[in-house]
Tab-separated table of C-alpha atoms in Angstrom:
chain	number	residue	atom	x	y	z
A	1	UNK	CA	-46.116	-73.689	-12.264
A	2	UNK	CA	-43.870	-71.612	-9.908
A	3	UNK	CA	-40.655	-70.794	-11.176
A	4	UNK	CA	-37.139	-72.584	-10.166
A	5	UNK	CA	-35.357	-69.897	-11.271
A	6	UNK	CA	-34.155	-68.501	-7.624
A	7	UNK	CA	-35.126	-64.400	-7.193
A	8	UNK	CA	-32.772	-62.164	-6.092
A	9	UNK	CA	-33.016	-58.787	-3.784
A	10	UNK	CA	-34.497	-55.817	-5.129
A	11	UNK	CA	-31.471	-53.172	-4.738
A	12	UNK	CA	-32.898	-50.343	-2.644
A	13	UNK	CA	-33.915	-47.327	-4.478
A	14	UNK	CA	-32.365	-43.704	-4.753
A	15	UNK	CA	-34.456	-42.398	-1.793
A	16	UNK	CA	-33.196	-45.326	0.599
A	17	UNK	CA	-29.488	-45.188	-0.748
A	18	UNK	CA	-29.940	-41.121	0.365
A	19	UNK	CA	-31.532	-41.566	3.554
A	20	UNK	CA	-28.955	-44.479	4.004
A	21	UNK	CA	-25.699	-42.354	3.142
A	22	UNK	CA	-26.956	-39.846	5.559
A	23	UNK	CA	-27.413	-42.038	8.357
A	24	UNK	CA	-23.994	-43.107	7.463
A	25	UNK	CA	-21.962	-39.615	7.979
A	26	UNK	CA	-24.365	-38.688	10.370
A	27	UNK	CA	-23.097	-41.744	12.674
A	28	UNK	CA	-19.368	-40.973	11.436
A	29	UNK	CA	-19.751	-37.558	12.830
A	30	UNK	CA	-20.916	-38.587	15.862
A	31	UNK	CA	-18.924	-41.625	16.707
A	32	UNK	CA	-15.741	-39.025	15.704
A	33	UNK	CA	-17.133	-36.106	18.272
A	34	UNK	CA	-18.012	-39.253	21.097
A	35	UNK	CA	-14.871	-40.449	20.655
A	36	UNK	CA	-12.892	-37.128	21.406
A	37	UNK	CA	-15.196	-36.325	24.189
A	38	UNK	CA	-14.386	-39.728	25.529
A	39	UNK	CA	-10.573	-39.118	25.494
A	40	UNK	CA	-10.629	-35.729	26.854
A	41	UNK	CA	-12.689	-37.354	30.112
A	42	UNK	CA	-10.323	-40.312	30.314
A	43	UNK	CA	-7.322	-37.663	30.296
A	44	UNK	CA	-9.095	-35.389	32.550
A	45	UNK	CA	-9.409	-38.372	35.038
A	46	UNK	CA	-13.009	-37.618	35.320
A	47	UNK	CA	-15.032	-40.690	37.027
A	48	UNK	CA	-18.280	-40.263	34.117
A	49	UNK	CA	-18.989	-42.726	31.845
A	50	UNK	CA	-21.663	-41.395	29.916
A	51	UNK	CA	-19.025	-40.678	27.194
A	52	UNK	CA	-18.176	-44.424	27.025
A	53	UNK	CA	-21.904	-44.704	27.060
A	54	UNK	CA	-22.587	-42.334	24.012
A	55	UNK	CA	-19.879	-43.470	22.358
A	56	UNK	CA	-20.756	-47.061	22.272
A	57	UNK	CA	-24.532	-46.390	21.077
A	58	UNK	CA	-23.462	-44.166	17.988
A	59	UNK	CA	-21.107	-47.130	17.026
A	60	UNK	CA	-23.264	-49.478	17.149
A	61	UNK	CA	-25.675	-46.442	14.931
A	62	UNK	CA	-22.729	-46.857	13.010
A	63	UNK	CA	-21.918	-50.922	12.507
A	64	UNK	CA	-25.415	-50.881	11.349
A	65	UNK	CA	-25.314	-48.141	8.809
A	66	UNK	CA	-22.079	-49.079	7.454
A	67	UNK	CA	-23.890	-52.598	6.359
A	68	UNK	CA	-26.721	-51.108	5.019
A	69	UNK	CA	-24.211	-49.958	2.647
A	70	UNK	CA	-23.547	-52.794	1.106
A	71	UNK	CA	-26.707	-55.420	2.577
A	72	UNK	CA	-30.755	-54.845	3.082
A	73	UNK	CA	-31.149	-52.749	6.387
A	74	UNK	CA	-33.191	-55.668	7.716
A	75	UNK	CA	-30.935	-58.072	7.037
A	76	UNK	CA	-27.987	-55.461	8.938
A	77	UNK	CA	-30.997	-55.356	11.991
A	78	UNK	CA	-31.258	-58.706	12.551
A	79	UNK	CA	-27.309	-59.602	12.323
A	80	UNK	CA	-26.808	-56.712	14.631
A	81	UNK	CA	-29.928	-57.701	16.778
A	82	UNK	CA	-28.833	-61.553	17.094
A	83	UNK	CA	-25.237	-61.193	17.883
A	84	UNK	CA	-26.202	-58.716	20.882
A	85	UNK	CA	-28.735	-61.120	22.138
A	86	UNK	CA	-26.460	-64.053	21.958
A	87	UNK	CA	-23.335	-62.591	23.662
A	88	UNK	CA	-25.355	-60.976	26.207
A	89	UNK	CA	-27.016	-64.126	27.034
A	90	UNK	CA	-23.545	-65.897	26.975
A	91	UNK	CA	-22.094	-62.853	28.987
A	92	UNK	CA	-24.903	-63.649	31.631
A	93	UNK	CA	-24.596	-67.185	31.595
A	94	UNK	CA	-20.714	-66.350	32.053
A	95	UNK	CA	-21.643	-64.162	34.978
A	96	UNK	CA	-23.415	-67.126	36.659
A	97	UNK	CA	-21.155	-70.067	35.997
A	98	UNK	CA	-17.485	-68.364	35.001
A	99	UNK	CA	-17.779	-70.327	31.567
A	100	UNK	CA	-16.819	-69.862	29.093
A	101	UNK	CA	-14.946	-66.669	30.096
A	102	UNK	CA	-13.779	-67.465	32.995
A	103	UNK	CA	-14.968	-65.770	37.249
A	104	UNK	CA	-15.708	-62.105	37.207
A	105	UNK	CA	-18.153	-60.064	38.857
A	106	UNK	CA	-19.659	-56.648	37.732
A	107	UNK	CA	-19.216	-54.084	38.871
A	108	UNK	CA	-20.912	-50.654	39.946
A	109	UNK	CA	-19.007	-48.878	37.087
A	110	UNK	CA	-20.658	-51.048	34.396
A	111	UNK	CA	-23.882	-49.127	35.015
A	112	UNK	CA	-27.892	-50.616	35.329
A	113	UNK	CA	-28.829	-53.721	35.004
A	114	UNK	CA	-31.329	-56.486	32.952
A	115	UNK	CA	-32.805	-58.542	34.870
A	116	UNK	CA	-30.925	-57.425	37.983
A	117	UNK	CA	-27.718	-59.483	36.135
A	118	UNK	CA	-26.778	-58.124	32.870
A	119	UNK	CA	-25.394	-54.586	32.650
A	120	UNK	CA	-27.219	-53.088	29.679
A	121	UNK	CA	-24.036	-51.952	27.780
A	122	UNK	CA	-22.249	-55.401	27.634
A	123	UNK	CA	-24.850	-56.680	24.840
A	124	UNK	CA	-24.002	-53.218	22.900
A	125	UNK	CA	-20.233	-54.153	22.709
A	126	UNK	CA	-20.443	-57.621	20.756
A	127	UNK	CA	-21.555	-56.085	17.784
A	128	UNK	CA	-19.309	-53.499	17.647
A	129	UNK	CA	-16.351	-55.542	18.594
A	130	UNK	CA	-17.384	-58.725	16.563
A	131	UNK	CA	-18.805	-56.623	13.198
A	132	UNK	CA	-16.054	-53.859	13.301
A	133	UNK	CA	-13.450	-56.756	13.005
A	134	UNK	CA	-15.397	-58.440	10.339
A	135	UNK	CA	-15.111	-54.838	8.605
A	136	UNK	CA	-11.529	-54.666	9.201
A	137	UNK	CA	-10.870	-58.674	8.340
A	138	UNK	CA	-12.344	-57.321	4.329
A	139	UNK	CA	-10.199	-54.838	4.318
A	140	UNK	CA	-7.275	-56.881	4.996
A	141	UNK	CA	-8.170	-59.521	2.652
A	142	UNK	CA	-9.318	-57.478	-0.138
A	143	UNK	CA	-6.842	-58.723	-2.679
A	144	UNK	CA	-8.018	-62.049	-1.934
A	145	UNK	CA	-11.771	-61.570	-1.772
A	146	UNK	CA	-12.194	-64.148	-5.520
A	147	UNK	CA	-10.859	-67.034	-4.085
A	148	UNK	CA	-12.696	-70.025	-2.890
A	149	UNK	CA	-11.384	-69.967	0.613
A	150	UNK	CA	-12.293	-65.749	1.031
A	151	UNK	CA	-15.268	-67.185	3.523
A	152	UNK	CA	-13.853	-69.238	5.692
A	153	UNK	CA	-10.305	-66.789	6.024
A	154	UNK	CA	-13.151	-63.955	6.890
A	155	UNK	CA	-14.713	-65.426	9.886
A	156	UNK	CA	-11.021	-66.396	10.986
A	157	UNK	CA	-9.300	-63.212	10.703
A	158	UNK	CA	-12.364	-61.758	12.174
A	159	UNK	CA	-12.472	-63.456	15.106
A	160	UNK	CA	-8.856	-63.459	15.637
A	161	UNK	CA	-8.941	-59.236	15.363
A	162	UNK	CA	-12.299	-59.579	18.069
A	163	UNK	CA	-9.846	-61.399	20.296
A	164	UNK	CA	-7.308	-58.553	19.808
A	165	UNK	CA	-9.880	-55.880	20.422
A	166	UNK	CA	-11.053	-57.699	23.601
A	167	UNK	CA	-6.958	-58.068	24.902
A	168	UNK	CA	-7.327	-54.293	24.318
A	169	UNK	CA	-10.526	-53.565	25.963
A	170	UNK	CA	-10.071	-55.754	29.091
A	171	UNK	CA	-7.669	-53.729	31.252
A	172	UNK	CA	-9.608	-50.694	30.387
A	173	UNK	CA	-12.561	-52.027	31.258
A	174	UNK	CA	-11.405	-54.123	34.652
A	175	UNK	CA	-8.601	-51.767	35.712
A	176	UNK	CA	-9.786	-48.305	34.490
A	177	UNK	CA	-13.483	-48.316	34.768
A	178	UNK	CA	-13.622	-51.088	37.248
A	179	UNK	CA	-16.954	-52.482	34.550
A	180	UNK	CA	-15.973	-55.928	36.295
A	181	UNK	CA	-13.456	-57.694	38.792
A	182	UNK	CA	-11.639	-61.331	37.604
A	183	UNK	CA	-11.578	-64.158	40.320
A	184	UNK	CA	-8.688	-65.856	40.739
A	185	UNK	CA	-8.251	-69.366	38.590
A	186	UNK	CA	-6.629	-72.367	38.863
A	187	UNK	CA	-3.793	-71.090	36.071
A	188	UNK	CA	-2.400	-68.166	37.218
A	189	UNK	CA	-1.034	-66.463	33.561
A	190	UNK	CA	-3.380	-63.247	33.428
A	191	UNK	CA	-3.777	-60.303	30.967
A	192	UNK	CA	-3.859	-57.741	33.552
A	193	UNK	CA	-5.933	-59.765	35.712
A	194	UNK	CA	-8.221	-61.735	32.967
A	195	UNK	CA	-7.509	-65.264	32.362
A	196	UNK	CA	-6.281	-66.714	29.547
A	197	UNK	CA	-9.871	-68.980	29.317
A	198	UNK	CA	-11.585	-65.025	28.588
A	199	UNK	CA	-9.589	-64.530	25.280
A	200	UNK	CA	-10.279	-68.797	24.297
A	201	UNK	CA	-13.683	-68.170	24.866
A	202	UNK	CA	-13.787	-65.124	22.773
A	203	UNK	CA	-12.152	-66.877	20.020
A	204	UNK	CA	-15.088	-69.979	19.753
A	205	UNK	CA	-17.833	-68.150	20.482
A	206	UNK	CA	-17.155	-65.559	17.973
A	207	UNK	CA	-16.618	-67.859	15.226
A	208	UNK	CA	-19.755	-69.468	16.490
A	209	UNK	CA	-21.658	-66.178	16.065
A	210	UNK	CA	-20.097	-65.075	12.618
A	211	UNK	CA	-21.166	-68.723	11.239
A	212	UNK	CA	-24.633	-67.778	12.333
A	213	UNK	CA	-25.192	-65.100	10.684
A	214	UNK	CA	-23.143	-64.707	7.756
A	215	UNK	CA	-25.566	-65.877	5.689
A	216	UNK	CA	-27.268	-62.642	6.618
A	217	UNK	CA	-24.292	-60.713	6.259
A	218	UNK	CA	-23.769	-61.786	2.166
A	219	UNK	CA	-24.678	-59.285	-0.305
A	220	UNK	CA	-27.206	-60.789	-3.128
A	221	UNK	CA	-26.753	-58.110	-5.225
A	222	UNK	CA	-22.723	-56.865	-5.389
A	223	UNK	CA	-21.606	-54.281	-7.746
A	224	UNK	CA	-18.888	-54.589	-10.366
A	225	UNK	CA	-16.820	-52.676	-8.218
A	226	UNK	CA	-16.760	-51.553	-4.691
A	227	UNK	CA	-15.148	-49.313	-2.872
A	228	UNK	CA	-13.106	-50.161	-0.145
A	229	UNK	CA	-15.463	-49.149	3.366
A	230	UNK	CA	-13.193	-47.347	6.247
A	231	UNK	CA	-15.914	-46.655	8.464
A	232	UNK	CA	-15.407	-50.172	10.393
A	233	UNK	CA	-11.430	-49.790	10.577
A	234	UNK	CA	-12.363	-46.184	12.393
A	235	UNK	CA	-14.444	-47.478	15.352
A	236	UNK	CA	-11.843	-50.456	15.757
A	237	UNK	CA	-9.031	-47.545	16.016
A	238	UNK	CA	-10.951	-45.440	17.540
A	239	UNK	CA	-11.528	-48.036	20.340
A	240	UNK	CA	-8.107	-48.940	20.789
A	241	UNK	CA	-7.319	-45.027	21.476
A	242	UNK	CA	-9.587	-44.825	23.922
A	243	UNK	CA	-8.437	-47.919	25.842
A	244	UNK	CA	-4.610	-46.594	25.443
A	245	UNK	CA	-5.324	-43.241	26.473
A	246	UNK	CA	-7.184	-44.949	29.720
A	247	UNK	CA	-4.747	-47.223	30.319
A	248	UNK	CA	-2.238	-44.326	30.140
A	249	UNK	CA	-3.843	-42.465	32.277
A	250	UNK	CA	-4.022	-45.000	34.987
A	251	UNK	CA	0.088	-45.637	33.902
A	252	UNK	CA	-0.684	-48.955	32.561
A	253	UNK	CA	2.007	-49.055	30.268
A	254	UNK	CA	1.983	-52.859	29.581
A	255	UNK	CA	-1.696	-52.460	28.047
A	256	UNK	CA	-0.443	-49.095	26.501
A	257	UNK	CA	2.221	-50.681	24.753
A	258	UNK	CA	0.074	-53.560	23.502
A	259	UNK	CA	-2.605	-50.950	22.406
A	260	UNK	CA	-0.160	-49.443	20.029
A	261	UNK	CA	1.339	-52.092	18.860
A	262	UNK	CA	-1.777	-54.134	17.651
A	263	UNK	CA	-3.555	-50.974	16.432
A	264	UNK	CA	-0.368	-49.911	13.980
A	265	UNK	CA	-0.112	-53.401	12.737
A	266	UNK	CA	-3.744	-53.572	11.901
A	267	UNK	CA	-3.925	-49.844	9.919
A	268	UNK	CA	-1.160	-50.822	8.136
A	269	UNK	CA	-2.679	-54.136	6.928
A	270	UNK	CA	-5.659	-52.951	6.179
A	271	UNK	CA	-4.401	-49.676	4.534
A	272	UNK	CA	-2.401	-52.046	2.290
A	273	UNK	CA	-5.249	-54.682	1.580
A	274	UNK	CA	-7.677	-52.014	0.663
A	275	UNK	CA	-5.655	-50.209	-1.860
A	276	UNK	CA	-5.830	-53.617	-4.060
């Protein structure tokens, strides 16, 4: 008779855990260096973007090693494969129809193509932006992460910090780098220039996408006690210094000032959850 007691995960061996640190700091390092060579082309005014290009691949290097950390590297694959797939198919369908983000159309600053509608790096950035803000929604909630309710306040602080790095990212990526260009709506409250549908939209279909897959995203096997992981907090920072410094450079001060404001509230709360 087959047994009904339920198996659990094999924890990966001392060779994987190596080859799996070293993928981690090798990603750290290079999402670090990315990032500064970024900045110094935003402040140099410099109308590249394979720095924004370079930096967003080694993040997404990194989202991925940081939960192989702490979950199978399959299982951090296919979470990392599925939400790219899904918000780049939404993100075309958007490009189509205007729902649910609202009108924009890309632009020649957002680079090639799929399928002659789909610029290659916008599937890239829902990982990063949704997985990064799941990182920093544990940090936050660390002191709370026994309690019945830890799940459900996870996907909601998540997707409310996605939303905030998206209000970050948009002027930077409509009025600095021109990646797309908002139509004018029927309600005429904008975000410099995106409509307040873009940042609804975010909301639902990230909490959509986090219910998905969190079931890939829980670790069978935890240990006693973990150490709190930075590494998602850093690329989430790191982002909203780049879109500042852009922003700044362009003398977007409204978007500056937001920038700052939301990235020194977050640090601080997730500084403070993670030392519990």
């Amino acid at each position: 008779m087959r047994s009904s007691i339920p198996t659990q995960e094999k924890p990966p061996s001392r060779s994987a855990e190596k080859l799996n640190s070293g993928f981690y700091w090798a990603a750290a390092f290079l999402s670090v260096a990315a990032l500064i060579v970024a900045v110094i082309k935003c402040l140099a005014a410099r109308d590249v973007n394979w720095p924004e290009t370079a930096l967003l691949a080694v993040a997404v290097a990194g989202t991925v090693a940081t939960l192989a950390r702490q979950l199978p590297l399959l299982h951090a694959l296919s979470a990392t494969v599925v939400i790219a797939c899904a918000g780049g198919g939404i993100s075309a369908l958007n490009a189509k129809t205007g729902i649910p983000f609202g009108p924009y159309i890309f632009g020649q600053g957002s680079g090639m193509r799929l399928f002659d509608v789909l610029p290659w790096m916008v599937p890239l950035f829902w990982p990063v932006a949704i997985l990064s803000s799941r990182g920093v929604a544990r940090l936050i909630l660390r002191p709370w992460r026994k309690t019945k309710a830890y799940g459900f306040r996870l996907i909601g602080l998540a997707a409310v910090l996605t939303v905030l790095f998206e209000f970050a990212f948009e002027p930077f990526a409509s009025r600095v780098k021109h990646y797309w260009y908002w139509e004018p709506t029927a309600l005429r409250v904008t975000w410099e220039g995106a409509p307040l549908v873009d940042f609804f939209g975010w909301m639902a279909v990230t909490v959509l996408m986090l219910a998905f897959v969190t079931p890939l995203l829980i670790n069978k096997n935890p240990r006693p006690k973990s150490s709190p992981d930075f590494f998602p907090l850093g690329i989430w920072l790191g982002g909203l210094v780049l879109f500042g410094v852009g922003c700044a450079a362009q003398k977007i001060w409204p978007a500056v000032a937001a920038d700052a404001t939301i990235g020194l509230l977050t640090a601080v709360f997730a500084v403070r959850g993670a030392r519990w």
